[in-house]
Amino acid sequence: MAISSVGFACRSYFPVRNRTLQHHCLRKIRFNAVAAAEAVDEPDGFAKVGDRQDKVADGTRDHEWKQLNSKDLGISSSMIAKPTRQVLNGLKRKGHDVYLVGGCVRDLILKRTPRDFDILTSAELREVVRTFSRCEIVGRRFPICHVYVGDDIVEVSSFSTSAQNSSRSMRNEFRESSGSSDGDEDCIRLNNCLQRDFTINGLMFDPYAKLVYDYLGGIEDIRKAKVRTVIHAGTSFQQDCARILRAIRVAARLGFRISKETAHFIKHLSFLVQRLDKGRILMEMNYMLAYGSAEASLRLLWKFGILEILLPIQAAYLARSGFKRRDKRTNMLLSLFANLDTLLAPDKPCHSSLWIAILAFHKALSDQPRSPLVVAAFSLAIHNGGDVLEAAKITKKITRPHDSSFFELVEEPEEENIDFQTLLDEVMDLDTSVKDALNQMTDGYYISKAMAAYPQAPFSDMVFIPLQLYLRAGRIFECVKEERQMGFEAKQGSKIEYAALYSGDVPEIRHVFARVVFDTVFPLNLLSQEL
């Protein structure tokens, strides 16, 4: 898929320097990790220890270094968040070089709202701390600064810190080149870009010079809608296996395809994600499911065989229903998250307890299919703070058709004449099933048996949902009672309050949960198909 809407003139760029300087910089740059193998079809896909690190950068010689005018790319300073501009101005006033780096530059080019803005500066982190009254250094392995501007946090990293991840010669060059030739500055910028995950994240934007630096062919990959690792994919994923999940997340969010080499190693090195800290896995899963690209993320996780490692219960559901790796069809699980996606965006995320609740709800329904009216009454009871009687009365008045393509919804012959008490009993039984499903999703032994019918699947008993988050998800359903209870208040109004949704406000989460479930079971598009 090509991005035709990226309307910048790729022909009108300024070469950064000639090929001699480009080759000179590449020869000087070294990484700490081993170099990538040049061939993709190595037997195990791993790099050979002892390979020179400049092989990693060989791919950059295929792309002439470019400086592009940010105006030609459609980037203006008004697109940068105000807290970020304040930090940029504060560092610039002190005489430091500052750049926006990473995914935010990519998103600005694509006219998307960045999830956040990352700043890179020539200042030492200690100097950043002295510049701002509310600032602290966080992280041990890769320290950065958190600058607090009102309620916002702006992340600032330093060239000197990234140089520490390179060789001693590169660190010496950094110390000696402050304020020196443009060639040395290009080498320093290139070294930082080469440490990034994907070429489309390897762009640097100087908002004062109004220049975007592209050393890795990132602009071209944005134009081609391609996710490609900066270095050899096998080596990249060994260095940081979280990049496997980030590749899925970026491709899902942007609708980009994954390059052939990168896709090959995602598939064959997917087992590496089991080495990640559970907190990191939860963070990556939340980025995938809570920011408006959940359906596409689940499809890609399934396509590359990662879903059975992270979410074996949901992988078993897809396998049982005959859902193929590249299947274009949909089902109830994907439809629930597609409807969630329509309500969210990178700047309008939800709390992680919401998508966990949706997973638990779907598992309960796939284990025991229910009447559409029971599901409707249940979702309405969640929405109104737990009053099942009121929900049942409203449900009896529903005339919208339900989606009959989902096997999870079973219409009984006498459904329209279902008596009041039976409906109440069914709703309470569904509530119990959802709570049981939530327990199973946090039970390592149960998870380990989810894919037992598929011996070729990798073994996984991974539980990355911590106790506190499990309890928060459970609070969504604890309001469902046959008689209205004190203390459970319904949300007022239909407008989504995104700050409350992100912070985990329970009435807000119940409102969105009910809306997603109801719109999935009774989609509006079915009304337009009726005569």
XYZ file of C-alpha atoms in Angstrom:
531
model
C 0.000 0.000 0.000
C 1.483 3.321 -1.025
C 0.774 6.547 0.792
C -0.448 8.910 -1.890
C -1.564 11.501 0.647
C 1.995 12.307 1.679
C 2.166 15.319 -0.535
C 5.753 16.467 -0.051
C 8.115 16.898 -2.959
C 10.708 14.200 -2.499
C 12.691 15.537 -5.450
C 13.440 18.880 -3.816
C 15.773 17.924 -1.028
C 19.248 19.035 -0.046
C 21.971 16.359 0.052
C 23.543 16.532 3.505
C 27.082 15.943 2.300
C 28.824 14.082 -0.474
C 29.301 10.318 -0.620
C 32.865 10.550 0.702
C 31.680 12.080 3.975
C 28.800 9.623 4.160
C 31.188 6.679 3.800
C 33.590 8.305 6.292
C 30.885 8.613 8.951
C 29.692 5.068 8.423
C 33.221 3.718 8.879
C 33.560 5.531 12.215
C 30.271 4.329 13.691
C 30.234 1.139 15.794
C 27.554 -0.489 17.949
C 27.990 -2.385 21.214
C 26.057 -5.407 19.923
C 27.302 -7.846 17.283
C 26.844 -6.934 13.622
C 24.099 -8.254 11.449
C 24.668 -11.010 8.945
C 24.423 -9.636 5.429
C 22.362 -12.562 4.141
C 18.771 -12.945 5.242
C 18.790 -16.700 4.688
C 21.328 -17.653 7.375
C 20.265 -21.031 8.833
C 19.312 -19.569 12.197
C 18.897 -15.967 11.184
C 21.443 -14.816 13.761
C 24.414 -12.525 13.319
C 27.941 -13.847 13.429
C 29.955 -12.733 16.415
C 32.924 -10.679 15.332
C 31.340 -9.174 12.216
C 32.249 -5.535 11.804
C 29.607 -3.108 12.931
C 29.800 -1.014 9.796
C 27.982 -3.851 8.028
C 24.952 -2.768 10.009
C 25.033 0.582 8.299
C 25.658 -0.716 4.779
C 21.977 -0.409 3.960
C 22.107 3.330 4.507
C 24.426 3.695 1.487
C 21.474 2.844 -0.716
C 19.781 6.025 0.458
C 21.309 9.437 -0.110
C 21.250 11.450 3.086
C 18.662 14.166 2.880
C 17.689 17.406 4.512
C 14.093 18.260 3.764
C 12.376 21.538 4.444
C 9.719 20.894 7.072
C 7.314 23.247 5.296
C 7.545 21.091 2.180
C 6.557 18.164 4.380
C 3.576 20.060 5.721
C 4.969 20.444 9.247
C 4.371 23.669 11.165
C 5.243 24.635 14.728
C 1.545 24.821 15.599
C 1.395 21.026 15.201
C 3.767 20.601 18.154
C 2.073 20.308 21.543
C 2.410 23.439 23.694
C 4.234 21.696 26.610
C 6.758 20.308 24.112
C 7.304 23.765 22.604
C 7.985 25.167 26.068
C 10.696 22.588 26.702
C 12.220 23.083 23.247
C 12.336 26.857 23.784
C 13.832 26.484 27.266
C 16.721 24.369 25.988
C 17.258 26.496 22.884
C 17.512 29.677 24.985
C 20.381 28.034 26.868
C 22.233 27.546 23.570
C 21.598 23.805 23.162
C 20.705 22.046 19.935
C 17.270 20.422 20.084
C 15.447 17.981 17.817
C 12.155 16.130 17.755
C 12.869 12.480 17.068
C 11.190 9.132 16.580
C 7.561 8.400 15.881
C 6.348 11.947 16.439
C 8.215 13.166 13.323
C 6.718 10.315 11.313
C 3.231 11.172 12.561
C 3.639 14.877 11.795
C 4.579 13.988 8.212
C 1.530 11.721 7.968
C -0.718 14.463 9.439
C -1.516 12.234 12.411
C -1.689 13.260 16.047
C 1.459 11.981 17.783
C 0.874 9.966 20.935
C 3.747 11.926 22.487
C 6.750 14.037 21.503
C 10.337 12.957 22.219
C 13.093 15.566 22.394
C 16.782 14.932 21.753
C 19.296 17.572 22.830
C 23.013 18.309 22.826
C 22.720 19.228 26.509
C 23.856 16.789 29.174
C 21.021 15.443 31.283
C 22.396 17.351 34.294
C 22.095 20.559 32.272
C 18.500 19.708 31.400
C 17.722 19.286 35.110
C 19.262 22.702 35.864
C 17.208 24.305 33.085
C 13.771 23.329 34.417
C 12.430 23.627 37.940
C 10.382 20.434 37.719
C 12.632 17.866 36.137
C 14.142 14.513 37.102
C 16.397 11.886 35.563
C 14.725 8.464 35.260
C 16.000 5.096 34.088
C 19.291 3.356 34.716
C 20.207 1.561 31.529
C 18.931 4.330 29.235
C 18.522 7.441 31.421
C 16.317 10.275 30.184
C 14.789 13.374 31.720
C 11.150 13.826 32.597
C 10.257 17.505 32.399
C 6.950 18.323 34.087
C 4.921 21.050 32.397
C 1.618 21.394 34.200
C 0.021 17.957 34.144
C 2.119 16.838 31.159
C 5.443 14.990 31.080
C 7.879 15.727 28.247
C 10.684 13.202 27.705
C 14.135 14.560 26.892
C 17.134 12.419 25.971
C 20.711 13.508 25.373
C 23.131 12.847 22.527
C 25.744 12.082 25.161
C 23.619 9.260 26.593
C 23.043 7.693 23.187
C 26.749 8.013 22.433
C 27.461 5.905 25.531
C 25.713 3.057 23.756
C 28.241 3.357 20.962
C 31.976 2.757 20.915
C 34.622 4.703 22.820
C 35.779 6.376 19.609
C 32.266 7.675 18.971
C 31.996 9.008 22.525
C 35.308 10.829 22.153
C 34.116 12.245 18.854
C 30.977 13.563 20.525
C 32.954 15.336 23.232
C 35.332 16.896 20.724
C 32.806 17.894 18.080
C 30.549 20.225 20.046
C 30.267 23.305 17.861
C 32.567 21.887 15.179
C 31.974 21.033 11.525
C 28.675 20.063 10.003
C 30.242 16.746 8.991
C 30.831 15.759 12.610
C 27.280 16.794 13.482
C 26.019 14.559 10.699
C 28.007 11.654 12.140
C 26.534 12.239 15.601
C 22.993 12.477 14.269
C 23.514 9.369 12.147
C 24.827 7.409 15.132
C 21.674 8.228 17.081
C 19.417 7.301 14.155
C 21.167 3.951 13.718
C 20.225 3.008 17.277
C 16.509 3.299 16.539
C 14.159 0.438 15.734
C 12.637 1.239 12.331
C 13.626 3.536 9.496
C 10.352 5.452 9.723
C 11.248 6.244 13.348
C 14.785 7.304 12.432
C 13.965 10.862 11.357
C 15.140 14.024 13.140
C 13.351 17.363 12.997
C 15.054 20.645 13.895
C 12.068 22.971 14.466
C 14.245 26.088 14.456
C 16.182 25.361 11.251
C 12.929 23.869 9.915
C 14.812 20.849 8.592
C 14.054 17.131 8.731
C 17.145 14.907 8.568
C 16.757 11.536 6.868
C 19.818 9.281 6.934
C 18.096 5.902 6.646
C 15.536 6.214 3.879
C 12.707 6.762 6.359
C 10.881 9.244 4.119
C 10.862 6.734 1.287
C 9.548 4.003 3.586
C 6.778 6.340 4.779
C 5.882 6.969 1.142
C 5.811 3.209 0.509
C 3.934 2.563 3.779
C 6.582 0.097 4.917
C 7.869 -0.917 8.370
C 11.549 -1.916 8.060
C 14.194 -2.337 10.743
C 17.182 -0.009 10.687
C 19.657 -2.878 10.923
C 19.304 -6.522 9.926
C 15.977 -7.664 11.371
C 17.342 -10.830 12.998
C 19.960 -8.858 14.885
C 17.583 -6.014 15.703
C 15.102 -8.364 17.387
C 17.863 -10.125 19.295
C 19.139 -6.830 20.621
C 15.646 -5.825 21.777
C 12.849 -8.370 21.372
C 10.289 -5.704 22.319
C 10.833 -4.439 18.771
C 8.828 -7.447 17.561
C 5.756 -6.116 19.353
C 6.534 -2.536 18.348
C 6.637 -3.582 14.685
C 3.156 -5.066 15.054
C 1.918 -1.970 16.874
C 3.307 0.523 14.356
C 2.076 -1.455 11.330
C -1.393 -1.846 12.866
C -1.736 1.779 13.845
C -0.539 3.206 10.528
C -1.953 0.534 8.239
C 1.574 -0.073 6.907
C 2.891 -3.345 5.544
C 5.921 -5.003 7.099
C 8.956 -5.500 4.861
C 9.724 -9.049 3.745
C 12.881 -9.422 5.832
C 11.320 -7.858 8.927
C 8.216 -10.066 8.612
C 10.376 -13.172 8.215
C 12.155 -12.589 11.507
C 9.023 -11.507 13.384
C 7.569 -14.907 12.538
C 10.678 -16.964 13.254
C 11.806 -15.090 16.374
C 8.368 -14.557 17.905
C 9.302 -16.867 20.797
C 11.680 -14.163 22.049
C 8.789 -12.077 23.387
C 8.467 -14.577 26.249
C 11.730 -13.160 27.599
C 10.197 -9.735 28.123
C 9.255 -8.485 31.552
C 5.499 -8.908 32.097
C 5.147 -5.215 32.803
C 6.684 -4.451 29.417
C 4.319 -6.889 27.704
C 1.331 -5.253 29.395
C 2.563 -1.838 28.256
C 2.960 -2.977 24.637
C -0.411 -4.735 24.639
C -2.036 -1.614 26.020
C -0.484 0.472 23.245
C -1.996 -1.974 20.754
C -5.478 -2.311 22.238
C -6.207 1.010 23.960
C -5.279 3.575 21.306
C -7.612 2.914 18.384
C -5.886 0.092 16.479
C -6.912 -2.987 18.463
C -8.561 -4.954 15.650
C -5.591 -4.559 13.292
C -3.192 -5.437 16.129
C -5.056 -8.657 16.961
C -5.072 -9.646 13.291
C -1.304 -9.127 13.001
C -0.561 -10.911 16.285
C -2.534 -13.877 14.945
C -0.922 -13.689 11.499
C 2.602 -13.901 12.935
C 1.872 -16.546 15.586
C 2.309 -14.239 18.570
C -1.292 -14.259 19.802
C -0.960 -17.834 21.073
C 1.961 -16.702 23.250
C 0.378 -13.563 24.696
C -3.345 -14.387 24.595
C -3.692 -18.183 24.201
C -7.391 -18.134 25.119
C -8.219 -15.778 22.269
C -5.874 -17.669 19.910
C -7.749 -20.899 20.711
C -11.020 -19.161 19.832
C -9.679 -18.152 16.404
C -8.271 -21.637 15.798
C -11.534 -23.369 16.759
C -13.532 -21.109 14.456
C -11.277 -21.925 11.500
C -9.878 -18.419 11.241
C -6.831 -18.533 8.944
C -3.649 -16.533 9.521
C -4.386 -14.130 6.650
C -8.164 -14.301 6.972
C -9.972 -11.156 5.850
C -13.275 -12.162 7.459
C -14.432 -10.915 10.821
C -15.957 -12.499 13.922
C -17.412 -11.287 17.183
C -14.059 -10.869 18.939
C -12.668 -8.691 16.153
C -15.965 -6.818 15.771
C -15.969 -5.883 19.467
C -12.517 -4.346 19.135
C -13.361 -2.738 15.786
C -16.221 -0.931 17.521
C -13.903 0.039 20.372
C -11.450 1.444 17.815
C -14.093 3.796 16.419
C -14.287 5.497 19.828
C -10.547 5.778 20.522
C -7.490 7.462 19.016
C -3.800 7.926 19.890
C -4.733 11.094 21.788
C -7.968 9.551 23.157
C -6.990 6.219 24.736
C -8.872 4.136 27.274
C -7.778 2.541 30.539
C -6.418 -0.991 30.147
C -9.198 -2.415 32.343
C -11.662 -1.757 29.498
C -10.054 -4.014 26.895
C -9.462 -6.673 29.546
C -13.176 -6.539 30.389
C -14.063 -6.917 26.694
C -11.807 -9.973 26.407
C -13.441 -11.545 29.480
C -16.947 -10.764 28.219
C -16.244 -12.346 24.840
C -14.704 -15.443 26.373
C -17.807 -15.972 28.523
C -20.044 -15.588 25.487
C -17.990 -17.880 23.245
C -17.949 -20.556 25.967
C -21.742 -20.358 26.329
C -23.649 -18.559 23.552
C -26.553 -16.416 24.723
C -29.689 -14.784 23.451
C -29.124 -11.303 21.955
C -31.732 -9.958 24.386
C -29.780 -11.342 27.352
C -26.604 -9.682 26.075
C -28.491 -6.421 25.517
C -29.956 -6.478 29.035
C -26.538 -7.243 30.492
C -24.837 -4.355 28.672
C -27.627 -1.959 29.617
C -27.351 -3.036 33.260
C -23.626 -2.291 33.155
C -24.362 1.118 31.652
C -27.005 2.189 34.158
C -24.998 1.243 37.228
C -26.348 -2.274 37.715
C -30.130 -1.948 37.712
C -31.069 -5.194 35.954
C -34.819 -4.594 36.327
C -34.634 -1.310 34.450
C -32.328 -2.867 31.846
C -34.761 -5.749 31.281
C -37.667 -3.341 30.773
C -35.703 -1.384 28.143
C -34.553 -4.598 26.441
C -38.098 -5.773 25.870
C -38.654 -2.674 23.711
C -35.656 -3.302 21.372
C -36.695 -3.687 17.730
C -33.279 -3.413 16.061
C -32.057 -6.623 14.357
C -29.019 -8.356 15.819
C -26.006 -9.661 13.908
C -26.922 -13.278 13.228
C -23.479 -14.117 11.797
C -21.982 -14.513 15.290
C -22.271 -18.027 16.696
C -22.036 -16.484 20.178
C -25.590 -15.167 19.746
C -28.328 -17.800 19.803
C -31.910 -16.782 19.097
C -34.456 -18.993 20.824
C -37.737 -19.757 19.011
C -39.821 -18.082 21.720
C -37.303 -15.339 22.455
C -39.710 -12.455 21.917
C -42.007 -13.927 24.568
C -39.255 -14.596 27.122
C -40.678 -13.949 30.570
C -39.243 -11.297 32.832
C -37.785 -13.604 35.489
C -36.081 -15.841 32.933
C -34.438 -12.792 31.388
C -33.238 -11.626 34.813
C -31.857 -15.075 35.638
C -30.018 -15.284 32.313
C -28.453 -11.860 32.838
C -27.203 -12.806 36.292
C -25.833 -16.078 34.921
C -23.958 -14.202 32.185
C -22.542 -11.858 34.807
C -21.218 -14.861 36.753
C -19.711 -16.323 33.574
C -17.900 -13.077 32.763
C -16.377 -12.952 36.240
C -15.312 -16.601 35.878
C -13.719 -15.800 32.521
C -11.788 -12.951 34.117
C -10.469 -15.383 36.727
C -9.423 -17.839 34.025
C -7.570 -15.129 32.102
C -5.354 -14.580 35.152
C -4.838 -18.279 35.967
C -1.540 -19.562 34.554
C -2.607 -23.207 34.666
C -5.865 -22.539 32.811
C -4.036 -20.429 30.213
C -1.484 -23.208 29.664
C -4.323 -25.575 28.668
C -6.031 -23.156 26.279
C -4.123 -24.360 23.208
C -3.866 -28.009 24.320
C -5.829 -29.166 21.277
C -3.146 -27.650 19.030
C 0.159 -29.384 19.911
C 2.043 -27.458 17.225
C 1.342 -24.201 19.076
C 4.044 -22.879 21.445
C 3.484 -23.537 25.131
C 2.466 -20.462 27.089
C 1.186 -19.970 30.602
C 1.861 -16.250 30.528
C -0.168 -14.052 32.858
C 0.749 -10.407 32.305
C -2.362 -8.926 33.951
C -1.334 -7.899 37.486
C -3.615 -8.346 40.484
C -4.451 -4.655 40.770
C -5.566 -4.477 37.128
C -7.579 -7.693 37.507
C -9.420 -6.144 40.441
C -10.082 -2.928 38.507
C -11.547 -4.894 35.598
C -13.720 -6.834 38.052
C -15.168 -3.596 39.414
C -16.804 -2.964 36.039
C -19.130 -5.928 36.577
C -19.675 -5.869 40.323
C -22.599 -3.453 39.967
C -24.876 -6.007 38.264
C -27.563 -6.863 40.830
C -31.201 -7.930 40.560
C -32.067 -4.970 42.753
C -30.427 -1.575 42.431
C -27.720 -1.123 45.042
C -26.568 2.066 46.705
C -23.164 3.349 45.613
C -23.373 2.363 41.930
C -24.067 5.482 39.915
C -24.772 5.578 36.179
C -22.902 7.969 33.932
C -24.853 11.077 33.010
C -24.975 12.023 29.338
C -23.769 10.201 26.235
C -20.595 12.158 25.500
C -17.381 10.259 26.274
C -15.139 12.072 28.760
C -11.750 10.885 27.557
C -9.732 12.112 30.529
C -11.984 10.056 32.806
C -11.856 7.068 30.454
C -8.052 7.103 30.411
C -7.759 7.479 34.181
C -10.007 4.463 34.790
C -13.183 6.182 35.993
C -15.528 3.215 36.453
C -18.828 4.830 35.317
C -17.071 6.111 32.182
C -15.589 2.693 31.430
C -18.984 1.032 31.982
C -20.557 3.509 29.564
C -18.039 2.745 26.794
C -18.114 -1.021 27.479
C -21.915 -1.088 27.132
C -21.783 1.035 23.994
C -19.225 -1.264 22.345
C -21.163 -4.431 23.230
C -24.546 -3.044 22.170
C -23.237 -1.685 18.850
C -21.576 -5.032 18.122
C -24.690 -7.103 18.814
C -27.109 -4.613 17.203
C -25.055 -2.855 14.499
C -26.654 0.184 12.901
C -25.655 -0.924 9.405
C -28.219 -3.751 9.602
C -30.997 -1.180 9.826
C -30.048 0.277 6.442
C -30.358 -3.192 4.874
C -34.009 -3.512 5.859
C -36.790 -2.545 3.421
